[in-house]
Amino acid sequence: MKRPPLLPVIIGTGFGSGFWPWGPGTAGAVLATLIWWGLWAVLTPAALTVVLLALIVVFTILGTWATARLEPYWGEDPSRVVVDEMVGVWIPLLLATNGWWALLALLLFRFFDILKPLGIRRLDERPGAFWVMGDDIAAGIYAAVVEYGVMLVYSQTAL
């Protein structure tokens, strides 16, 4: 069998994190959270939001492209492709203002990504490279909504 092209492998596997043998999706989401952490340490909140939005858009496009290139080699929705988890976790990380909120974003995202409630499973079952990304985008949106709710409750109880 021929080897897949290198650039889609690098992008699709989340810079290699998808090769982690015990939970590649979690490895990709953790890597994306670590990327957020590094950016959070050096950017203003406004700049961080802009950079994260750009990462979400760019990696959704690149991830769809890479997945389409990798599926002929690795099969439909291959577990090594984790760029979708990276994009998904960056969505609730848009709300995070510190490491604790980032950890909550990661945990909520993985909860929705693994269990796939509220229509996420139907998106996951759709064929095509975009839907590999789409179910994780939905999981990220659900995680962001729940995180926002927790933040509201916390801000009311912290007064």
Short mmCIF file of N, CA, C and O in Angstrom, two decimals, residues 30-111:
data_model
loop_
_atom_site.label_atom_id
_atom_site.label_comp_id
_atom_site.label_asym_id
_atom_site.label_seq_id
_atom_site.Cartn_x
_atom_site.Cartn_y
_atom_site.Cartn_z
N VAL A 30 -5.88 17.77 23.72
CA VAL A 30 -4.92 18.27 24.70
C VAL A 30 -3.87 19.14 24.01
O VAL A 30 -3.52 20.22 24.52
N LEU A 31 -3.37 18.70 22.86
CA LEU A 31 -2.41 19.52 22.12
C LEU A 31 -3.00 20.89 21.78
O LEU A 31 -2.36 21.92 21.97
N ALA A 32 -4.24 20.90 21.31
CA ALA A 32 -4.88 22.17 20.97
C ALA A 32 -5.04 23.05 22.21
O ALA A 32 -4.88 24.28 22.14
N THR A 33 -5.32 22.44 23.35
CA THR A 33 -5.44 23.20 24.59
C THR A 33 -4.08 23.76 25.00
O THR A 33 -3.98 24.90 25.47
N LEU A 34 -3.03 22.99 24.80
CA LEU A 34 -1.68 23.49 25.10
C LEU A 34 -1.30 24.64 24.16
O LEU A 34 -0.64 25.60 24.59
N ILE A 35 -1.72 24.55 22.90
CA ILE A 35 -1.50 25.67 21.97
C ILE A 35 -2.23 26.90 22.48
O ILE A 35 -1.68 28.01 22.50
N TRP A 36 -3.50 26.72 22.91
CA TRP A 36 -4.25 27.84 23.49
C TRP A 36 -3.49 28.42 24.67
O TRP A 36 -3.36 29.64 24.80
N TRP A 37 -2.99 27.54 25.54
CA TRP A 37 -2.29 27.98 26.76
C TRP A 37 -1.09 28.85 26.40
O TRP A 37 -0.86 29.89 27.01
N GLY A 38 -0.31 28.41 25.42
CA GLY A 38 0.84 29.20 24.99
C GLY A 38 0.43 30.55 24.43
O GLY A 38 1.06 31.58 24.73
N LEU A 39 -0.62 30.57 23.64
CA LEU A 39 -1.12 31.83 23.09
C LEU A 39 -1.68 32.72 24.19
O LEU A 39 -1.46 33.93 24.20
N TRP A 40 -2.41 32.13 25.13
CA TRP A 40 -2.99 32.87 26.25
C TRP A 40 -1.92 33.57 27.07
O TRP A 40 -2.12 34.67 27.57
N ALA A 41 -0.76 32.93 27.17
CA ALA A 41 0.34 33.49 27.97
C ALA A 41 0.97 34.72 27.33
O ALA A 41 1.56 35.54 28.04
N VAL A 42 0.85 34.87 26.01
CA VAL A 42 1.57 35.96 25.33
C VAL A 42 0.67 36.97 24.63
O VAL A 42 1.15 38.03 24.23
N LEU A 43 -0.61 36.67 24.48
CA LEU A 43 -1.50 37.56 23.75
C LEU A 43 -2.49 38.25 24.67
O LEU A 43 -2.84 37.71 25.73
N THR A 44 -2.96 39.40 24.25
CA THR A 44 -4.06 40.06 24.96
C THR A 44 -5.33 39.23 24.73
O THR A 44 -5.40 38.47 23.75
N PRO A 45 -6.34 39.38 25.57
CA PRO A 45 -7.58 38.64 25.35
C PRO A 45 -8.19 38.88 23.96
O PRO A 45 -8.66 37.94 23.31
N ALA A 46 -8.16 40.11 23.49
CA ALA A 46 -8.72 40.41 22.17
C ALA A 46 -7.92 39.72 21.07
O ALA A 46 -8.49 39.13 20.14
N ALA A 47 -6.60 39.80 21.17
CA ALA A 47 -5.74 39.16 20.16
C ALA A 47 -5.91 37.65 20.21
O ALA A 47 -5.94 36.99 19.16
N LEU A 48 -6.05 37.08 21.41
CA LEU A 48 -6.26 35.64 21.53
C LEU A 48 -7.55 35.23 20.84
O LEU A 48 -7.59 34.22 20.13
N THR A 49 -8.59 36.00 21.01
CA THR A 49 -9.88 35.69 20.36
C THR A 49 -9.73 35.71 18.84
O THR A 49 -10.20 34.80 18.15
N VAL A 50 -9.06 36.71 18.32
CA VAL A 50 -8.86 36.82 16.87
C VAL A 50 -8.04 35.65 16.36
O VAL A 50 -8.39 35.02 15.34
N VAL A 51 -6.96 35.32 17.05
CA VAL A 51 -6.10 34.21 16.63
C VAL A 51 -6.87 32.89 16.68
O VAL A 51 -6.79 32.08 15.75
N LEU A 52 -7.63 32.67 17.76
CA LEU A 52 -8.40 31.42 17.86
C LEU A 52 -9.45 31.32 16.75
O LEU A 52 -9.63 30.24 16.16
N LEU A 53 -10.14 32.41 16.48
CA LEU A 53 -11.13 32.39 15.38
C LEU A 53 -10.45 32.06 14.06
O LEU A 53 -10.96 31.27 13.26
N ALA A 54 -9.28 32.64 13.83
CA ALA A 54 -8.53 32.35 12.61
C ALA A 54 -8.10 30.88 12.58
O ALA A 54 -8.22 30.22 11.53
N LEU A 55 -7.63 30.36 13.70
CA LEU A 55 -7.24 28.94 13.76
C LEU A 55 -8.43 28.03 13.47
O LEU A 55 -8.30 27.04 12.74
N ILE A 56 -9.59 28.37 14.02
CA ILE A 56 -10.79 27.56 13.80
C ILE A 56 -11.14 27.53 12.31
O ILE A 56 -11.39 26.47 11.74
N VAL A 57 -11.15 28.69 11.68
CA VAL A 57 -11.51 28.76 10.25
C VAL A 57 -10.45 28.07 9.39
O VAL A 57 -10.77 27.21 8.56
N VAL A 58 -9.20 28.40 9.61
CA VAL A 58 -8.11 27.85 8.78
C VAL A 58 -8.02 26.34 8.94
O VAL A 58 -7.92 25.60 7.96
N PHE A 59 -8.07 25.86 10.18
CA PHE A 59 -7.93 24.42 10.39
C PHE A 59 -9.19 23.65 10.04
O PHE A 59 -9.12 22.44 9.77
N THR A 60 -10.34 24.29 10.01
CA THR A 60 -11.53 23.61 9.48
C THR A 60 -11.34 23.36 7.99
O THR A 60 -11.61 22.26 7.49
N ILE A 61 -10.85 24.36 7.29
CA ILE A 61 -10.60 24.22 5.85
C ILE A 61 -9.48 23.22 5.59
O ILE A 61 -9.63 22.28 4.80
N LEU A 62 -8.34 23.41 6.27
CA LEU A 62 -7.21 22.49 6.08
C LEU A 62 -7.55 21.08 6.54
O LEU A 62 -7.13 20.09 5.92
N GLY A 63 -8.29 20.96 7.63
CA GLY A 63 -8.67 19.65 8.15
C GLY A 63 -9.58 18.90 7.21
O GLY A 63 -9.44 17.69 7.01
N THR A 64 -10.52 19.61 6.60
CA THR A 64 -11.41 18.98 5.61
C THR A 64 -10.59 18.50 4.42
O THR A 64 -10.75 17.37 3.95
N TRP A 65 -9.68 19.34 3.96
CA TRP A 65 -8.81 18.98 2.84
C TRP A 65 -7.94 17.78 3.19
O TRP A 65 -7.85 16.82 2.42
N ALA A 66 -7.30 17.82 4.36
CA ALA A 66 -6.40 16.73 4.76
C ALA A 66 -7.17 15.43 4.94
O ALA A 66 -6.71 14.36 4.51
N THR A 67 -8.33 15.49 5.56
CA THR A 67 -9.14 14.29 5.76
C THR A 67 -9.54 13.66 4.44
O THR A 67 -9.46 12.44 4.27
N ALA A 68 -9.94 14.49 3.49
CA ALA A 68 -10.30 13.97 2.16
C ALA A 68 -9.11 13.28 1.50
O ALA A 68 -9.29 12.29 0.78
N ARG A 69 -7.91 13.78 1.74
CA ARG A 69 -6.71 13.16 1.15
C ARG A 69 -6.31 11.89 1.88
O ARG A 69 -5.71 10.99 1.29
N LEU A 70 -6.64 11.78 3.18
CA LEU A 70 -6.21 10.63 3.98
C LEU A 70 -7.20 9.48 3.97
O LEU A 70 -6.79 8.32 4.15
N GLU A 71 -8.48 9.76 3.79
CA GLU A 71 -9.47 8.69 3.82
C GLU A 71 -9.21 7.57 2.81
O GLU A 71 -9.42 6.39 3.15
N PRO A 72 -8.73 7.84 1.60
CA PRO A 72 -8.43 6.72 0.69
C PRO A 72 -7.34 5.78 1.22
O PRO A 72 -7.31 4.61 0.85
N TYR A 73 -6.48 6.27 2.08
CA TYR A 73 -5.40 5.46 2.64
C TYR A 73 -5.80 4.80 3.95
O TYR A 73 -5.42 3.67 4.23
N TRP A 74 -6.53 5.53 4.80
CA TRP A 74 -6.79 5.08 6.17
C TRP A 74 -8.25 4.73 6.43
O TRP A 74 -8.59 4.33 7.53
N GLY A 75 -9.12 4.90 5.44
CA GLY A 75 -10.53 4.59 5.63
C GLY A 75 -11.32 5.81 6.07
O GLY A 75 -10.77 6.88 6.34
N GLU A 76 -12.64 5.63 6.14
CA GLU A 76 -13.54 6.73 6.47
C GLU A 76 -13.38 7.12 7.94
O GLU A 76 -13.36 6.26 8.82
N ASP A 77 -13.29 8.40 8.22
CA ASP A 77 -13.15 8.97 9.56
C ASP A 77 -12.09 8.22 10.38
O ASP A 77 -12.37 7.68 11.45
N PRO A 78 -10.85 8.23 9.91
CA PRO A 78 -9.80 7.48 10.61
C PRO A 78 -9.50 8.07 11.99
O PRO A 78 -9.50 9.29 12.17
N SER A 79 -9.24 7.20 12.95
CA SER A 79 -9.00 7.65 14.33
C SER A 79 -7.73 8.48 14.45
O SER A 79 -7.60 9.30 15.36
N ARG A 80 -6.79 8.29 13.53
CA ARG A 80 -5.54 9.08 13.57
C ARG A 80 -5.78 10.54 13.18
O ARG A 80 -4.95 11.39 13.47
N VAL A 81 -6.87 10.82 12.48
CA VAL A 81 -7.19 12.21 12.11
C VAL A 81 -7.82 12.88 13.33
O VAL A 81 -8.92 12.53 13.74
N VAL A 82 -7.08 13.84 13.90
CA VAL A 82 -7.53 14.51 15.12
C VAL A 82 -7.59 16.03 14.96
O VAL A 82 -7.87 16.74 15.93
N VAL A 83 -7.38 16.52 13.77
CA VAL A 83 -7.49 17.96 13.55
C VAL A 83 -8.92 18.42 13.87
O VAL A 83 -9.13 19.55 14.31
N ASP A 84 -9.88 17.53 13.71
CA ASP A 84 -11.26 17.86 14.05
C ASP A 84 -11.42 18.09 15.55
O ASP A 84 -12.14 19.00 15.97
N GLU A 85 -10.73 17.31 16.38
CA GLU A 85 -10.76 17.54 17.82
C GLU A 85 -10.08 18.86 18.18
O GLU A 85 -10.52 19.56 19.10
N MET A 86 -9.03 19.20 17.46
CA MET A 86 -8.35 20.47 17.72
C MET A 86 -9.29 21.64 17.46
O MET A 86 -9.44 22.53 18.29
N VAL A 87 -9.94 21.62 16.32
CA VAL A 87 -10.89 22.69 15.98
C VAL A 87 -12.03 22.71 16.99
O VAL A 87 -12.43 23.77 17.48
N GLY A 88 -12.54 21.53 17.31
CA GLY A 88 -13.67 21.46 18.24
C GLY A 88 -13.37 22.05 19.60
O GLY A 88 -14.18 22.79 20.16
N VAL A 89 -12.21 21.74 20.17
CA VAL A 89 -11.90 22.25 21.51
C VAL A 89 -11.56 23.74 21.48
O VAL A 89 -11.76 24.43 22.48
N TRP A 90 -11.07 24.25 20.36
CA TRP A 90 -10.80 25.69 20.30
C TRP A 90 -12.08 26.50 20.43
O TRP A 90 -12.04 27.67 20.84
N ILE A 91 -13.23 25.92 20.09
CA ILE A 91 -14.49 26.68 20.17
C ILE A 91 -14.82 27.05 21.62
O ILE A 91 -15.00 28.23 21.93
N PRO A 92 -14.90 26.09 22.56
CA PRO A 92 -15.15 26.53 23.95
C PRO A 92 -13.96 27.27 24.56
O PRO A 92 -14.14 28.06 25.49
N LEU A 93 -12.78 27.04 24.04
CA LEU A 93 -11.61 27.78 24.55
C LEU A 93 -11.70 29.27 24.21
O LEU A 93 -11.01 30.08 24.83
N LEU A 94 -12.55 29.64 23.27
CA LEU A 94 -12.78 31.06 22.99
C LEU A 94 -13.28 31.78 24.24
O LEU A 94 -13.05 32.98 24.41
N LEU A 95 -13.97 31.06 25.12
CA LEU A 95 -14.53 31.66 26.33
C LEU A 95 -13.58 31.64 27.52
O LEU A 95 -13.80 32.35 28.50
N ALA A 96 -12.56 30.80 27.46
CA ALA A 96 -11.69 30.60 28.61
C ALA A 96 -10.86 31.85 28.91
O ALA A 96 -10.29 32.45 28.00
N THR A 97 -10.80 32.20 30.19
CA THR A 97 -10.02 33.37 30.61
C THR A 97 -8.84 32.98 31.49
O THR A 97 -8.05 33.85 31.86
N ASN A 98 -8.75 31.71 31.84
CA ASN A 98 -7.62 31.21 32.62
C ASN A 98 -7.54 29.70 32.46
O ASN A 98 -8.36 29.09 31.75
N GLY A 99 -6.57 29.10 33.12
CA GLY A 99 -6.35 27.67 32.98
C GLY A 99 -7.49 26.81 33.47
O GLY A 99 -7.75 25.74 32.91
N TRP A 100 -8.21 27.24 34.51
CA TRP A 100 -9.34 26.45 35.01
C TRP A 100 -10.47 26.41 34.01
O TRP A 100 -11.08 25.35 33.80
N TRP A 101 -10.77 27.55 33.39
CA TRP A 101 -11.82 27.56 32.38
C TRP A 101 -11.37 26.78 31.14
O TRP A 101 -12.18 26.15 30.46
N ALA A 102 -10.08 26.80 30.85
CA ALA A 102 -9.56 26.01 29.73
C ALA A 102 -9.72 24.52 30.01
O ALA A 102 -10.10 23.75 29.12
N LEU A 103 -9.44 24.11 31.23
CA LEU A 103 -9.62 22.70 31.60
C LEU A 103 -11.08 22.30 31.48
O LEU A 103 -11.40 21.23 30.96
N LEU A 104 -11.98 23.17 31.94
CA LEU A 104 -13.41 22.88 31.80
C LEU A 104 -13.79 22.77 30.33
O LEU A 104 -14.55 21.88 29.94
N ALA A 105 -13.27 23.67 29.49
CA ALA A 105 -13.55 23.62 28.05
C ALA A 105 -13.11 22.28 27.47
O ALA A 105 -13.86 21.65 26.70
N LEU A 106 -11.93 21.84 27.83
CA LEU A 106 -11.41 20.56 27.35
C LEU A 106 -12.30 19.41 27.81
O LEU A 106 -12.68 18.54 27.00
N LEU A 107 -12.65 19.38 29.08
CA LEU A 107 -13.47 18.29 29.60
C LEU A 107 -14.87 18.27 28.98
O LEU A 107 -15.38 17.20 28.61
N LEU A 108 -15.48 19.44 28.87
CA LEU A 108 -16.81 19.51 28.26
C LEU A 108 -16.76 19.09 26.79
O LEU A 108 -17.63 18.36 26.31
N PHE A 109 -15.75 19.55 26.08
CA PHE A 109 -15.64 19.17 24.68
C PHE A 109 -15.51 17.66 24.54
O PHE A 109 -16.19 17.04 23.73
N ARG A 110 -14.62 17.04 25.32
CA ARG A 110 -14.43 15.59 25.22
C ARG A 110 -15.71 14.85 25.60
O ARG A 110 -16.05 13.84 25.01
N PHE A 111 -16.45 15.36 26.59
CA PHE A 111 -17.74 14.77 26.96
C PHE A 111 -18.67 14.72 25.76
O PHE A 111 -19.21 13.66 25.41
#
